[in-house]
PDB file of C-alpha atoms in Angstrom:
ATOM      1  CA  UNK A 864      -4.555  28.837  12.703  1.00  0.00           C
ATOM      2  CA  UNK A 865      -8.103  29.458  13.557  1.00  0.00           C
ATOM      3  CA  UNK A 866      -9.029  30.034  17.878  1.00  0.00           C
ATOM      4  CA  UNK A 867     -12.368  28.821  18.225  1.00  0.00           C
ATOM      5  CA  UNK A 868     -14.956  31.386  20.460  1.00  0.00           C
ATOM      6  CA  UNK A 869     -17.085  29.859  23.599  1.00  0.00           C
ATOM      7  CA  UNK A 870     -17.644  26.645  24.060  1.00  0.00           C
ATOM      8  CA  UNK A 871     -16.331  25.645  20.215  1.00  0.00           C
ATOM      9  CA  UNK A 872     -13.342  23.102  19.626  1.00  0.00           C
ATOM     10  CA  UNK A 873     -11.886  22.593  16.407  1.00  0.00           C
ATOM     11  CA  UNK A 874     -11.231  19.076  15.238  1.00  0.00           C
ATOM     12  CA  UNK A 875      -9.136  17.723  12.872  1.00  0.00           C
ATOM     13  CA  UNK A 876     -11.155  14.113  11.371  1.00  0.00           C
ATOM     14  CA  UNK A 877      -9.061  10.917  11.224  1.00  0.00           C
ATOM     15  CA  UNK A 878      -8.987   9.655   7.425  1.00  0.00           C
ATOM     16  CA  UNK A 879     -10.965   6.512   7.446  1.00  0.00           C
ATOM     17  CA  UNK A 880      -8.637   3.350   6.161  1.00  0.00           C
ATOM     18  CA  UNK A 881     -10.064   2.444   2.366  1.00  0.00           C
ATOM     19  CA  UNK A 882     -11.263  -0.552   2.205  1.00  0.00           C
ATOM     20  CA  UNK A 883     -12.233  -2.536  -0.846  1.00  0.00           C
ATOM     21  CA  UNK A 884     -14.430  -5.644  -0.942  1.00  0.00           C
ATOM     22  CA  UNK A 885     -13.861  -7.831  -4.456  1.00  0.00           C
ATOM     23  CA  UNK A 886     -12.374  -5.164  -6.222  1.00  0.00           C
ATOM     24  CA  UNK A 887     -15.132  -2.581  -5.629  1.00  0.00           C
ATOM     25  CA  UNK A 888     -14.441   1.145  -4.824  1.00  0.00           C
ATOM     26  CA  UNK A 889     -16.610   3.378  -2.974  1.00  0.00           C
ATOM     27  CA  UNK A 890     -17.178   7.062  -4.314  1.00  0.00           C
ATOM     28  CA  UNK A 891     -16.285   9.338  -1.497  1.00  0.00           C
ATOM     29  CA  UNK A 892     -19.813  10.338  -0.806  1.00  0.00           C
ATOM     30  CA  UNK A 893     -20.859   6.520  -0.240  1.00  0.00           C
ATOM     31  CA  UNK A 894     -18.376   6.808   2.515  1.00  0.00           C
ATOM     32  CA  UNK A 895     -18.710   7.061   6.057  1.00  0.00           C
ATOM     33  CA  UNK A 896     -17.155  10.093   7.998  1.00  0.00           C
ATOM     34  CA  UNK A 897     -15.445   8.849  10.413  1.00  0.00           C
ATOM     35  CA  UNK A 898     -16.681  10.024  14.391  1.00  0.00           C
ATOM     36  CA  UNK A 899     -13.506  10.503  15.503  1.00  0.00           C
ATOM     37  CA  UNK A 900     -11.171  13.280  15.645  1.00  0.00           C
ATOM     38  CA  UNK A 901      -7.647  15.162  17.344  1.00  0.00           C
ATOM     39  CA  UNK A 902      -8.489  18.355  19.143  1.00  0.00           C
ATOM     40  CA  UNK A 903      -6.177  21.057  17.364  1.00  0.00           C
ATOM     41  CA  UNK A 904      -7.705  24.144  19.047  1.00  0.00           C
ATOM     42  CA  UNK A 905     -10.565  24.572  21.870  1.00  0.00           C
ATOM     43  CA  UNK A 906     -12.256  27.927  23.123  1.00  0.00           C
ATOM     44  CA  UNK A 907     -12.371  29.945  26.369  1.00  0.00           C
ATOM     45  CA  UNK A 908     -15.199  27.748  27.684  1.00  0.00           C
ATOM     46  CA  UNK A 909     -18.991  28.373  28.017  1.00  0.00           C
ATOM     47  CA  UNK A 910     -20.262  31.360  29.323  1.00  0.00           C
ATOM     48  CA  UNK A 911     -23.221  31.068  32.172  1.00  0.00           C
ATOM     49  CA  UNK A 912     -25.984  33.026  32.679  1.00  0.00           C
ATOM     50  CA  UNK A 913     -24.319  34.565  36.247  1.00  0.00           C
ATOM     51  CA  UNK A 914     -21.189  35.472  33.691  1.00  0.00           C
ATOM     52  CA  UNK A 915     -18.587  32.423  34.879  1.00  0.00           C
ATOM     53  CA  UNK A 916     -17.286  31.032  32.384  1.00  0.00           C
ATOM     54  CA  UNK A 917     -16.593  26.786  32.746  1.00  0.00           C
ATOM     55  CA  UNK A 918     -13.148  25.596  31.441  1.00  0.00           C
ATOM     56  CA  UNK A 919     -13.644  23.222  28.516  1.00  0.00           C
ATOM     57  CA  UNK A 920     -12.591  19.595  29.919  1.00  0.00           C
ATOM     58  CA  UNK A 921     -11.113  18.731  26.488  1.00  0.00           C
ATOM     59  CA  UNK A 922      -7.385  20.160  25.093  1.00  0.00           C
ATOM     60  CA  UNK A 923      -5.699  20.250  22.632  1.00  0.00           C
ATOM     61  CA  UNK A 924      -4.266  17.120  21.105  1.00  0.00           C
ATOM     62  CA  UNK A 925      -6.947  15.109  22.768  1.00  0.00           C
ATOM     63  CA  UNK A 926      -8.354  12.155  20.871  1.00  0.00           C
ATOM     64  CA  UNK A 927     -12.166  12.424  20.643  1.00  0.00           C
ATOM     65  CA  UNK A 928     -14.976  10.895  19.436  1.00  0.00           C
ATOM     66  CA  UNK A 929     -18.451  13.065  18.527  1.00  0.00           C
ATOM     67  CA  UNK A 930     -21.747  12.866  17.312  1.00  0.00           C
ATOM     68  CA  UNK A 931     -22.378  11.975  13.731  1.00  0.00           C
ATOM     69  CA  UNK A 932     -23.761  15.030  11.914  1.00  0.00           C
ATOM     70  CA  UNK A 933     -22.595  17.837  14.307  1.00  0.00           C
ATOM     71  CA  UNK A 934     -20.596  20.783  13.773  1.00  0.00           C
ATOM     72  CA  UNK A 935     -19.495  22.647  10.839  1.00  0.00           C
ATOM     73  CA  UNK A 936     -16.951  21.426   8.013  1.00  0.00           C
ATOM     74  CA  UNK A 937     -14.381  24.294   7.157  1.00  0.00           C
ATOM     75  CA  UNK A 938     -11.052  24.213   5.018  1.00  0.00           C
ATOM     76  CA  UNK A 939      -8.415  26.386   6.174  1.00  0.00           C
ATOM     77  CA  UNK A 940      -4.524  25.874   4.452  1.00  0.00           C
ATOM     78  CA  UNK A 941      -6.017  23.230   2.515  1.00  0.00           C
ATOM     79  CA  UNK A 942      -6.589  21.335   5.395  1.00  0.00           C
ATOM     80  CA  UNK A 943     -10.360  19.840   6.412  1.00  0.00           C
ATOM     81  CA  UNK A 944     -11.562  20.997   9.907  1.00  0.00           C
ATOM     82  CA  UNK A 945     -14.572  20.205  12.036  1.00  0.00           C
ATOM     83  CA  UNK A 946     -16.241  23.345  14.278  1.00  0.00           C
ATOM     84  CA  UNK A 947     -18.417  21.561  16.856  1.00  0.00           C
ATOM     85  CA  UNK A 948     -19.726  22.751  20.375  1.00  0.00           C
ATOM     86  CA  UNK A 949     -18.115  20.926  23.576  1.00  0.00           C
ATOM     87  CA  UNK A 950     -21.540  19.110  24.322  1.00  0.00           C
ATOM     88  CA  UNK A 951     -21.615  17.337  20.733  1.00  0.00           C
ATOM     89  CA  UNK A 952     -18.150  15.674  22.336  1.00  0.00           C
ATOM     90  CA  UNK A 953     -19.171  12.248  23.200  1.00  0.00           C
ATOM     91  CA  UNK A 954     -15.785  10.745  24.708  1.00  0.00           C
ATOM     92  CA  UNK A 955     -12.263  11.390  24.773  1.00  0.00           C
ATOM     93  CA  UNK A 956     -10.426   8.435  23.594  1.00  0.00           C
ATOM     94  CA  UNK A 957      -7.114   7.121  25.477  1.00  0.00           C
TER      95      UNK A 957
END
């Protein structure tokens, strides 16, 4: 598994339900990515300029929601990860 550096968490996007209106499928890229996500790893925490570093308030397994076109999309074990920066974290969802 990947460990994320900083302030970096790596997300893990739900898979949006398919829906179909009168018979009509959407090609993937019509689609909208979904905004919300599991935490599956999260980094030491940001660094300030006086050298503490700030816990991340996020962990792992949290459910979260985040801005729409943050982050970076990687593949690892043919699974689809999300790399985004704490601050692009809007909410944790309970």
């Amino acid at each position: 598994m990947l460990k994320p550096l900083g302030d970096r968490v790596i997300i893990e996007r739900e898979e949006e339900e398919e829906k179909n209106v009168g018979g009509i499928v959407l090609a993937d890229n019509a689609k909208k990515k979904p905004q919300t996500g599991t935490v599956v790893a999260v980094g030491s925490g940001r660094v300030l300029d006086n050298g503490q570093t700030v816990a991340p308030v996020v962990k792992k397994g949290d459910k979260v929601m985040f801005d729409k076109y943050a982050g970076t999309e990687i593949e690892d074990n043919d699974k689809s990860y999300l790399v985004l920066h704490e601050k692009d974290i809007v909410a944790i969802v309970e």
